[in-house]
Coordinates of C-alpha atoms in Angstrom, one line a residue:
X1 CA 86.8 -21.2 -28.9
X2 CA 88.8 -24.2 -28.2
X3 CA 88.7 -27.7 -29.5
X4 CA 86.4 -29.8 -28.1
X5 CA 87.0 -33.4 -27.7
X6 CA 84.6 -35.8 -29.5
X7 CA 82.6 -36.9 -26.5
X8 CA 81.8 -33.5 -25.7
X9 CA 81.1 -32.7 -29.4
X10 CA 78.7 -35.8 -29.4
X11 CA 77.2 -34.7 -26.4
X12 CA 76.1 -31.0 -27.6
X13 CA 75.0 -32.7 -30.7
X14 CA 72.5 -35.1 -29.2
X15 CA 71.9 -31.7 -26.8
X16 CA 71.0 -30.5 -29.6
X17 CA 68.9 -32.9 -31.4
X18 CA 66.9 -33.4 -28.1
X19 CA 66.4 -29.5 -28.0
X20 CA 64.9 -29.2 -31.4
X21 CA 62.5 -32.3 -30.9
X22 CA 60.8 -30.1 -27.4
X23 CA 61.2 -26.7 -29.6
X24 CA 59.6 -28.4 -32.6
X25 CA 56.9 -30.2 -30.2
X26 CA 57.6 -33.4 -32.0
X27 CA 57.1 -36.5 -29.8
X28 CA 59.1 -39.7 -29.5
X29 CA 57.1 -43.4 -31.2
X30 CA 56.2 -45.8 -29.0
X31 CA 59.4 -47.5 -30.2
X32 CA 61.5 -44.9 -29.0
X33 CA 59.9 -44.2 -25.8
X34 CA 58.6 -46.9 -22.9
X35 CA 55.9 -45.1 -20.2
X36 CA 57.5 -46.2 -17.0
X37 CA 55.4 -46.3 -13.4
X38 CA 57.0 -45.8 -10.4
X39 CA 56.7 -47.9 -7.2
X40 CA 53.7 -46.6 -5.1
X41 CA 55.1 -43.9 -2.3
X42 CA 53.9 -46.4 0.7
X43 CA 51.6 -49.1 0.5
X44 CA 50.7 -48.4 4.4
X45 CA 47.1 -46.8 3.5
X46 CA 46.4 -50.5 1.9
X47 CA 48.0 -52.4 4.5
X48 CA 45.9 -50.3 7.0
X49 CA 42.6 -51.1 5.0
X50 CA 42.7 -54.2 4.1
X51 CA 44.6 -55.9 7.2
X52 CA 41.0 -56.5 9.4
X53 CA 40.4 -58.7 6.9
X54 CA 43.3 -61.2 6.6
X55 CA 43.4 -64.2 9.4
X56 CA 45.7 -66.2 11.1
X57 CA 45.1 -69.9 11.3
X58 CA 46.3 -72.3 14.1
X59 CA 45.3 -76.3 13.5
X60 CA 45.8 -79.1 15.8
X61 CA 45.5 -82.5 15.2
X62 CA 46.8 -85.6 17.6
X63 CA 49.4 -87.5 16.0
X64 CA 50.2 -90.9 16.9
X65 CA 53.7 -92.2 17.6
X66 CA 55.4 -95.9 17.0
X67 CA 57.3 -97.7 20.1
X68 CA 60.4 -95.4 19.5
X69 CA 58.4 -92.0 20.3
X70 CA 58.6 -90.7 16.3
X71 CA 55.2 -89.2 15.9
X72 CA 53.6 -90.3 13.0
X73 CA 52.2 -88.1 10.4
X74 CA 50.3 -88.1 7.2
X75 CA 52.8 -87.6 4.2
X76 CA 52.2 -83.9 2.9
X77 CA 50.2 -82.5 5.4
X78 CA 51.1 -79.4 7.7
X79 CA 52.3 -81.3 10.9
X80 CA 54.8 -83.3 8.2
X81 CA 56.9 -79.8 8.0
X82 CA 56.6 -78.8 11.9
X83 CA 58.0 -82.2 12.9
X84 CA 60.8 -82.1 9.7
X85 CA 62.1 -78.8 11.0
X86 CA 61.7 -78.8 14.2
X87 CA 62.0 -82.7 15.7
X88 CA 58.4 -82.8 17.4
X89 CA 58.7 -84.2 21.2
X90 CA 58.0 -87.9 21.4
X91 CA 56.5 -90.3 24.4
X92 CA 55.6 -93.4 22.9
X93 CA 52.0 -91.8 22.5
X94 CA 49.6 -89.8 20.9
X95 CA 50.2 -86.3 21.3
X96 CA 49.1 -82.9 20.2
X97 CA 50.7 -80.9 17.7
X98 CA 49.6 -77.5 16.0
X99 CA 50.5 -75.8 12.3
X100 CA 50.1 -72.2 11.3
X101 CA 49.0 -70.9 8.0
X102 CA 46.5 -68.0 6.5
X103 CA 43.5 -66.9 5.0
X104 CA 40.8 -63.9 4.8
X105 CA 37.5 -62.9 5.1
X106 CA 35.0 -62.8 2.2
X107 CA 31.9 -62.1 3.8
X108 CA 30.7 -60.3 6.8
X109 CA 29.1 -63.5 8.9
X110 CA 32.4 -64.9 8.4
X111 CA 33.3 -67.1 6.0
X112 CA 37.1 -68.1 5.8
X113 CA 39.5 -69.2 2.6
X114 CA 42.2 -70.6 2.9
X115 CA 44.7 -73.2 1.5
X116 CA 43.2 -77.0 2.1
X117 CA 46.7 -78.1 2.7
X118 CA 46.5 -75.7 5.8
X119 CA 44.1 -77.9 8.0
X120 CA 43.6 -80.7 6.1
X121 CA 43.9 -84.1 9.0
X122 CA 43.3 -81.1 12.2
X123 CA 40.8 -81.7 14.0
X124 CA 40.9 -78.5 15.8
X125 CA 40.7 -75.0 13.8
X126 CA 41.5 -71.5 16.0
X127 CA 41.0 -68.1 14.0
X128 CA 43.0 -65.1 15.2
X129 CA 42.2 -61.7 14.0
X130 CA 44.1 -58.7 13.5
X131 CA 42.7 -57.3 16.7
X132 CA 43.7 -60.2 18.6
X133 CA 40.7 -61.9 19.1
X134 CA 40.4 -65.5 18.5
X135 CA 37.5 -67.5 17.4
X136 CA 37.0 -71.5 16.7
X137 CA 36.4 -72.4 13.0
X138 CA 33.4 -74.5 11.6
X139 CA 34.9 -76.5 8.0
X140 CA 32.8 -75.7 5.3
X141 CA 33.9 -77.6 2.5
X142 CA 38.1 -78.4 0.7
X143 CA 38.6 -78.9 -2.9
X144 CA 42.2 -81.1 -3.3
X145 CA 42.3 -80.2 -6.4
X146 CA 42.7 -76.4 -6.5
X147 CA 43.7 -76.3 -2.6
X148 CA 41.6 -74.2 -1.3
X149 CA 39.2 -74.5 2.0
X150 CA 36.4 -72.9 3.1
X151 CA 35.9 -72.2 7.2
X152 CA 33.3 -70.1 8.7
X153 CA 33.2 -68.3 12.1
X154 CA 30.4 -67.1 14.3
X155 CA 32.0 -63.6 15.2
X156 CA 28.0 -62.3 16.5
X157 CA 29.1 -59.1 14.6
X158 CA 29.8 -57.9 10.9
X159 CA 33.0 -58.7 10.2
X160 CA 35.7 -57.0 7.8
X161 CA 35.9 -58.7 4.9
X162 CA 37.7 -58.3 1.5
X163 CA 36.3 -59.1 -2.0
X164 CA 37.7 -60.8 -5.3
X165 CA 38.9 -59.3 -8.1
X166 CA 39.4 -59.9 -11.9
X167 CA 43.0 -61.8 -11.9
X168 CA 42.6 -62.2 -15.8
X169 CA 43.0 -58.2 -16.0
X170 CA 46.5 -58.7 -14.1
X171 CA 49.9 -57.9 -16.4
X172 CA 53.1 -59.1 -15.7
X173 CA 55.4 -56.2 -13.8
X174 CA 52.0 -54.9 -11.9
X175 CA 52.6 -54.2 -8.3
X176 CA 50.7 -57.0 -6.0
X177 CA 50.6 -57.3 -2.1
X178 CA 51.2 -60.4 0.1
X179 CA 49.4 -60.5 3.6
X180 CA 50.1 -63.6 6.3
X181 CA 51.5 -65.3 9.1
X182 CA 54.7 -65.8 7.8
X183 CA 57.1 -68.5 9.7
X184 CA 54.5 -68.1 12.7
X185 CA 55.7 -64.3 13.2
X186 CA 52.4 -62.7 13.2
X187 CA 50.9 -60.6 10.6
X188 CA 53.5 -59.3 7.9
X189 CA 53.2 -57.5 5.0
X190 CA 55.6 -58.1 1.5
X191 CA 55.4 -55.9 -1.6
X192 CA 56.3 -57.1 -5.3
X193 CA 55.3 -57.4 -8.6
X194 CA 53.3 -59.9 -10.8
X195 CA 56.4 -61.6 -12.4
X196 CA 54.3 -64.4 -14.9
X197 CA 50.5 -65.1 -15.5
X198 CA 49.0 -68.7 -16.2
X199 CA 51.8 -71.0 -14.0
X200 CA 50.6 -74.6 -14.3
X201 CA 52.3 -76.7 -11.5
X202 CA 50.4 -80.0 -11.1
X203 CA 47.0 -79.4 -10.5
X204 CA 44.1 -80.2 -14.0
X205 CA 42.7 -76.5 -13.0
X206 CA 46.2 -74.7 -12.3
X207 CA 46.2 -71.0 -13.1
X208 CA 48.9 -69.7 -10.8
X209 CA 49.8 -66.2 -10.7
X210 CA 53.9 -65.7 -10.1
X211 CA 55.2 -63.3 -8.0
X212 CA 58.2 -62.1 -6.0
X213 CA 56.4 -60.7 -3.4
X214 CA 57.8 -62.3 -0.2
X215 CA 56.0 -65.8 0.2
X216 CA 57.2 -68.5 3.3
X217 CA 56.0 -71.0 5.0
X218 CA 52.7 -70.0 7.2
X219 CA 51.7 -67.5 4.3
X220 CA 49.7 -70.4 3.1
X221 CA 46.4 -69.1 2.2
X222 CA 46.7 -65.9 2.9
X223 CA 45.8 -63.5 0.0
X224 CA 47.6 -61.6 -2.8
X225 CA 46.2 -57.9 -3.4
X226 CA 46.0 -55.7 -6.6
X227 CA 46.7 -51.9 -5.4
X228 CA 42.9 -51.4 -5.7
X229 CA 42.8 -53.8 -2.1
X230 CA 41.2 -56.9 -4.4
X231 CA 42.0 -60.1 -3.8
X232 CA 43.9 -61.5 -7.2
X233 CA 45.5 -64.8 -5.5
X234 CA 45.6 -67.3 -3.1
X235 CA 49.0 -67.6 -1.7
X236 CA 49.7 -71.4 -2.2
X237 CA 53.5 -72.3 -2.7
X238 CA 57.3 -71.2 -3.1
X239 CA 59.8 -72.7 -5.6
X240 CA 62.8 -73.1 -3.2
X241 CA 66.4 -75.0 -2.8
X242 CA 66.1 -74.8 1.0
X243 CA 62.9 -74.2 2.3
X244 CA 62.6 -70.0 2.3
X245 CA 61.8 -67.0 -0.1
X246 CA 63.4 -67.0 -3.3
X247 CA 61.2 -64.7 -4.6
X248 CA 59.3 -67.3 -6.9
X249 CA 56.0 -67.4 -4.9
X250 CA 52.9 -69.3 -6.6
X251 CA 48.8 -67.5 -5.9
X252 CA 46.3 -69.8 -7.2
X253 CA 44.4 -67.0 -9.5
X254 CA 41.2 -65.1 -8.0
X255 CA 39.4 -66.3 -11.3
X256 CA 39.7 -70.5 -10.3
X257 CA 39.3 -69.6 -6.2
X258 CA 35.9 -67.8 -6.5
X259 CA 33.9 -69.9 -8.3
X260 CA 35.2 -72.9 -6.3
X261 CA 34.0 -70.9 -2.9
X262 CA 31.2 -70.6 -4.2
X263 CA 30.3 -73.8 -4.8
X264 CA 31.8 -74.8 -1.4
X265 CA 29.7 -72.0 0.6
X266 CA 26.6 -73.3 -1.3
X267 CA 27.0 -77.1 -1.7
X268 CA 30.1 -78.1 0.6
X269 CA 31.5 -79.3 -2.6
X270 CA 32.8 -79.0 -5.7
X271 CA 30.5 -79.3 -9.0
X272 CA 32.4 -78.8 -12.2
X273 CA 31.1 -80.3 -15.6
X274 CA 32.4 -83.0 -17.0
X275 CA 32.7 -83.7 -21.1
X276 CA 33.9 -87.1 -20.6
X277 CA 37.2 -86.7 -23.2
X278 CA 41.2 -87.2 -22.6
X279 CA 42.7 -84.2 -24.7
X280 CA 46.3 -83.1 -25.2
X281 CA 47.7 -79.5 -26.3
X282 CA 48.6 -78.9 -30.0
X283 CA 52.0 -78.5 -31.4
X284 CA 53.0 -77.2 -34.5
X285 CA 54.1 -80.5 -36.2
X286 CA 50.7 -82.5 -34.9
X287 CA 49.1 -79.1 -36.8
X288 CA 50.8 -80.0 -40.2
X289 CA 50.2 -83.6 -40.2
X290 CA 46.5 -82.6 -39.8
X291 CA 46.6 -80.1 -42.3
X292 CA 45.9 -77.3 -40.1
X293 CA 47.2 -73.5 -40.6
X294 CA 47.7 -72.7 -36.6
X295 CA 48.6 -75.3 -33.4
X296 CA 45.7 -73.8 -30.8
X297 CA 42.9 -76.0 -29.3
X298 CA 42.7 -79.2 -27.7
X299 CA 43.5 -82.6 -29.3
X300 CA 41.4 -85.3 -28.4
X301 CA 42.8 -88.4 -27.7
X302 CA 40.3 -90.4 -26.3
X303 CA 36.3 -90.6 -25.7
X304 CA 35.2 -93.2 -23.2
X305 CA 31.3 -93.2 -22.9
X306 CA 30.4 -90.0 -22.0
X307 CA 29.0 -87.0 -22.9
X308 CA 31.0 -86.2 -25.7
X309 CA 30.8 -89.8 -27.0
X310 CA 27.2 -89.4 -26.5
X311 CA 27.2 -86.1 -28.8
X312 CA 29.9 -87.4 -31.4
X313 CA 33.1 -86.1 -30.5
X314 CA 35.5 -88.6 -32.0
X315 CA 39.2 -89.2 -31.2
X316 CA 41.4 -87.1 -33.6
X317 CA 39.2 -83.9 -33.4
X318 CA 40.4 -81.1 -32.3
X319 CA 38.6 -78.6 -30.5
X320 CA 38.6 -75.2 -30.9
X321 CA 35.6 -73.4 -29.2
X322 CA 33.8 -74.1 -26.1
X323 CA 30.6 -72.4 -25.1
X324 CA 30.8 -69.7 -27.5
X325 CA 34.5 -69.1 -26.3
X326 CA 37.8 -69.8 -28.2
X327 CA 40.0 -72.7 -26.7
X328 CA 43.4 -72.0 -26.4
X329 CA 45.3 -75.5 -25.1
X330 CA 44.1 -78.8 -23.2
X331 CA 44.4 -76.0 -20.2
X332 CA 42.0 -73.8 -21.3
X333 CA 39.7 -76.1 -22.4
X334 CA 39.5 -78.1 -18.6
X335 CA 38.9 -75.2 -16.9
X336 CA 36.3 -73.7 -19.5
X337 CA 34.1 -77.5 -19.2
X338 CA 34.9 -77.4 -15.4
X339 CA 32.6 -74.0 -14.9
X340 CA 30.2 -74.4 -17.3
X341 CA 26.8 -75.5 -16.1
X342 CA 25.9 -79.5 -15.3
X343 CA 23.1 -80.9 -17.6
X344 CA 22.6 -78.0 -19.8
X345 CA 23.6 -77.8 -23.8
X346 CA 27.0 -76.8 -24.8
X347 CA 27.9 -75.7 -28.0
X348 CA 31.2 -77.2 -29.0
X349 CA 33.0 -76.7 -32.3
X350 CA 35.8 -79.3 -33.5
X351 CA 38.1 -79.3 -36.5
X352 CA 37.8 -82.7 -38.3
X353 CA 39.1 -83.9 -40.9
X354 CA 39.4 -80.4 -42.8
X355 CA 36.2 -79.3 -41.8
X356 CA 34.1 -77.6 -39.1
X357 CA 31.3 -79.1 -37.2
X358 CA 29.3 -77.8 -34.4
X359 CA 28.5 -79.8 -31.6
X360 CA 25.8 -80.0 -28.8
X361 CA 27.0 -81.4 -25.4
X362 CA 25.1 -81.7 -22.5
X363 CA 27.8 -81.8 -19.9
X364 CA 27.5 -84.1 -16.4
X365 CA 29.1 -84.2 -13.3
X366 CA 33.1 -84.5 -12.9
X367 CA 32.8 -85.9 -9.4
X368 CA 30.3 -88.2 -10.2
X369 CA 32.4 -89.2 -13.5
X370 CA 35.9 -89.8 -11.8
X371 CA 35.5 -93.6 -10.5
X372 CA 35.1 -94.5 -14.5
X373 CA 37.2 -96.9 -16.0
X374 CA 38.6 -95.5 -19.4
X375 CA 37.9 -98.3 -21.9
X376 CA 40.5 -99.8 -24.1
X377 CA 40.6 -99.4 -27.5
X378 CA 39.0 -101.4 -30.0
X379 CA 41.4 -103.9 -32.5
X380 CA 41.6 -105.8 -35.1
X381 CA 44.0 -109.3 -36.3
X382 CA 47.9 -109.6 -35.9
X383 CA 50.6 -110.1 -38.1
X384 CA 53.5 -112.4 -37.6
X385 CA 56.7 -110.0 -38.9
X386 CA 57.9 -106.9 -38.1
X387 CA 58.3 -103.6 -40.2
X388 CA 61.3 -100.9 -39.1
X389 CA 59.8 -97.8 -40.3
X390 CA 60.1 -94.2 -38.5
X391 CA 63.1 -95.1 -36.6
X392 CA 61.0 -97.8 -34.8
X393 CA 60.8 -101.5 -34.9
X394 CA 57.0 -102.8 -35.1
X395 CA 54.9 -105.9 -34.6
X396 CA 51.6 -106.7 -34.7
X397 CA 49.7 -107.1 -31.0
X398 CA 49.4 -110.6 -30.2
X399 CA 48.2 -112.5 -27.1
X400 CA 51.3 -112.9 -25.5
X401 CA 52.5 -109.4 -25.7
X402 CA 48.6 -108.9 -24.5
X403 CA 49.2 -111.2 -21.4
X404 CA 52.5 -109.6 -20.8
X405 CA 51.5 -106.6 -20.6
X406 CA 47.8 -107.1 -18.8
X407 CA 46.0 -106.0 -22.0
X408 CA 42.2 -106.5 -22.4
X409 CA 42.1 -109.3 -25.1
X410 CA 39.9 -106.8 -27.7
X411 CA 43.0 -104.1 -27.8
X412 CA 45.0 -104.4 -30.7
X413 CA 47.7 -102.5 -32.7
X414 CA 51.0 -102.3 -33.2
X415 CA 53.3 -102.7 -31.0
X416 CA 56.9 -100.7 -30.1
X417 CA 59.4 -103.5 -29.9
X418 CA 62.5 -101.5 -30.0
X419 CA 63.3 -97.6 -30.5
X420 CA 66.3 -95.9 -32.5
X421 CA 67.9 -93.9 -29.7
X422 CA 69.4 -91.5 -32.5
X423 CA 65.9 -91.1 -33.9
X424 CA 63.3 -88.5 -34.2
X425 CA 60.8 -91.1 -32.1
X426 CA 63.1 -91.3 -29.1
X427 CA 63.5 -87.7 -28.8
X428 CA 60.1 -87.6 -28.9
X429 CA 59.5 -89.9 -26.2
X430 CA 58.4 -93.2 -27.7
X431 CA 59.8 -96.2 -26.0
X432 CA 59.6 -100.1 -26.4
X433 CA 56.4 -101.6 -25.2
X434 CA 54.4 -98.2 -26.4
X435 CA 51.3 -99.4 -28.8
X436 CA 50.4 -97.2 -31.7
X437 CA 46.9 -97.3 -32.3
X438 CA 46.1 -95.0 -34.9
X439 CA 48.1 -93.5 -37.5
X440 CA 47.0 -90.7 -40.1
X441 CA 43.6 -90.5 -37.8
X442 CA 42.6 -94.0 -39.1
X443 CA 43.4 -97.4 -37.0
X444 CA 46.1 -99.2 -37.4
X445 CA 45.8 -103.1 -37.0
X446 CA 48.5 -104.5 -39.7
X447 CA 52.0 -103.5 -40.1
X448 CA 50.5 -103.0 -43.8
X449 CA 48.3 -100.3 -42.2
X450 CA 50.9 -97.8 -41.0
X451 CA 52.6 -98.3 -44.8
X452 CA 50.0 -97.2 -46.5
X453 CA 49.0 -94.0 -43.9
X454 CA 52.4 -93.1 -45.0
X455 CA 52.0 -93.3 -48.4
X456 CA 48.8 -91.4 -48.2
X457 CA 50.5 -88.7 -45.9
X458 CA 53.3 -88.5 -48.7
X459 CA 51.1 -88.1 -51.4
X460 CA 49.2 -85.4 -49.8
X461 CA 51.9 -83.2 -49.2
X462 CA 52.6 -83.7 -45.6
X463 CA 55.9 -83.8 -44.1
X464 CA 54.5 -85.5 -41.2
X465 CA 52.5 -88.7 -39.7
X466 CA 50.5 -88.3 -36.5
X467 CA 50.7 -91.3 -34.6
X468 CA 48.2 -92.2 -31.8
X469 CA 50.4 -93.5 -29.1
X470 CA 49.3 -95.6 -25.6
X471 CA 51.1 -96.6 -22.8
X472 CA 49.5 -97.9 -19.6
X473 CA 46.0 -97.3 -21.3
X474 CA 46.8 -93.4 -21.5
X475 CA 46.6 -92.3 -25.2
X476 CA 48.9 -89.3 -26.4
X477 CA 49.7 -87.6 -30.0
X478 CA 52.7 -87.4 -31.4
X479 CA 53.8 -86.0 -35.2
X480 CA 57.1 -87.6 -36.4
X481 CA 58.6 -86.6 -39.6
X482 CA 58.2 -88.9 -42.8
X483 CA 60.6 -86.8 -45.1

């Protein structure tokens, strides 16, 4: 027999090895072996069955123009991107201009979701279905804040419609399917997989599904499918340099975009509860200067009157269930209080103070809530000097600083005159004309105040001070170091 090289000798020994793991029957660990899944032979048989359902979407709107024939448009809205891209015709008048977008079926007597941004300012709305016939749409009801519109037609016949499914049950690398107008082509079909769950772009209820299934302009509101022909998304947005498909498309989750239909098809409106708190996500130092073991919940910065005032939730706790549920972040938490039911007992449970208390809050109405002013804080006398401590320079409130920066005259605390740009604070994003509040979870009024929260902090074994921070009347939490 000849020699064998060493690759081939290496070869017949893991040959070997491989052959006496199947001959034994022995199995490889989890570890050692990762299941994979194929992409489906076609997705034709679900683009066949679910296409009835999906909708194109024509608006119109007149559009003014100035003297030198421009047309004018509102900022944002569709007719903004036709005349951007393609230079609209202008007269010196008003004229007529159209947009396309998506949407889909839900129910058989025809009512239509789609993204608000896709007819928001039209005052004409044309459905075309994938038959080709074309029916006028009746607006239902818009909610801004998720972007998503309700329309209805009047078809005189059961219509094909598609239902919603569990987006919560989605995993990242499971295949999804994209249905629209896309670029006014027509129906189109893409194919791709779920890249990341729980996208937060700008929105207080943002639960975006990512995916690199196809997405362009005109696929606006048109859905995303699991492979079971569910709706999981609403197609909302790209992330793009120049204007097409990256493959980083955005799908406002199934789980946010039912419930607000709902609401729209019953009331024309939105109703979400409202707990009346400003809250901020935990972080691992804010959870050692409290003394806590993990950084999950939400921190509550502020309680105007409210329901929670009205129950005793206090600035400084931190909440960490919600209707029987665990809260995760200030994310979770906004989105649990927006679908829970208006004037009806929650239970809430908050961390203060090294304890656990449970809470009973009867919830009221967001959009009844939104017009109210959030109150300054309460305060206390001034100081003349100033203290540098925690890589900031600090000075008592006083009426000029109040004046100059249009503070109600009860506010009080201690204000940022100068930051060290090498420090801990700057990184952290404290600037000059900041007013710290609270320190340690207890006010701070005297420069003498925020000494002795140190020293407490110190002796208790913390390596860090939370600091209750505001700027323009928006209150924040921030954990710098004291070692």
């Amino acid at each position: 027999m000849p020699d064998l090289t060493p690759s081939i000798r290496a070869a017949l020994r893991s040959s070997t090895l491989l052959a006496l793991v199947l001959g034994l029957g022995l199995s490889l660990t989890p570890v050692q072996r990762a299941e994979a899944f194929g992409a489906p032979e076609s997705f034709a048989e679900l683009a066949e069955q679910i296409s009835p359902s999906v909708v194109n979407i024509t608006t119109s709107a007149m559009i003014s123009a100035p003297a030198d024939g421009m047309p004018m448009v509102p900022e944002g809205s569709p007719f903004q991107d036709f005349f951007d891209d393609f230079g609209g015709p202008g007269h010196g008048g008003p004229q007529r201009s159209e947009a396309l977008g998506s949407g889909f079926v839900v129910t058989e007597d025809g009512f239509i979701v789609t993204n608000n941004h896709v007819i928001e300012g039209a005052d004409e709305i044309l459905i075309e279905f994938y038959s080709g016939e074309k029916l006028p749409a009746k607006l239902i009801g818009t909610d801004p804040k998720t972007d998503i519109a309700v329309l209805k037609v009047e078809a005189g016949k059961p219509l094909p419609f598609v239902s919603f499914g569990d987006s919560d049950l989605m995993r990242v690398g499971d295949w999804v399917m994209a249905m629209g107008n896309p670029l006014g082509q027509g129906f189109s079909v893409s194919a791709g997989i779920v890249s990341a769950r729980g996208r937060q772009l700008s929105g207080s209820y943002d639960d975006f599904i990512q995916t690199d299934a196809a997405i362009n302009r005109g696929n606006s509101g048109g859905p995303l499918f699991n492979m079971d022909g569910q709706v999981v998304g609403v197609n909302t947005s790209i992330l793009s340099p120049n204007g097409g498909s990256i493959g980083i498309g955005f799908s406002m989750s199934s789980n946010v975009v039912s419930k607000v239909v709902d609401q729209l098809k019953q009331y024309g409106e939105t109703r979400r509860g409202w707990l009346g708190v400003r809250i901020q996500d935990m972080t691992p130092e804010i959870a050692e200067s409290m003394g806590l073991a993990e950084a999950s919940g939400a921190l509550v910065t502020d309680v105007p009157e409210g329901p929670a005032k009205e129950a005793g939730i206090a600035s400084g706790d931190v909440i960490t269930s919600f209707g029987g549920q665990p809260v995760r972040d200030a994310g979770d938490l906004t989105r649990r209080v927006a679908d829970a039911p208006i004037g009806e007992a929650v239970p809430v449970i908050v961390q203060r103070e090294g304890r656990t208390e449970t809470l009973a809050v009867t919830l009221g109405r967001r959009e009844e809530a939104e017009a109210t002013t959030m109150p300054a804080s309460s305060a206390a006398p001034d100081e003349p000097r100033q203290l540098e401590s925690l890589g900031l320079t600090l000075a008592p409130l006083d009426d000029d600083m109040r004046s100059r920066l249009g503070l109600d005259a009860s506010t009080e605390g201690l204000m940022i005159m100068a930051v060290d740009p090498a420090s801990e604070a700057y990184t952290k994003g404290l600037r000059e004309g900041d007013l710290i509040t609270e320190a340690g979870q207890s006010r701070v009024v005297r420069l003498q105040d925020l000494q002795d929260r140190i020293k407490e902090a110190k002796d208790g074994g913390r390596k860090s001070l939370l600091l209750l921070v505001r700027r323009g009347g928006d209150p924040r939490f921030v954990a710098l170091s004291i070692e």
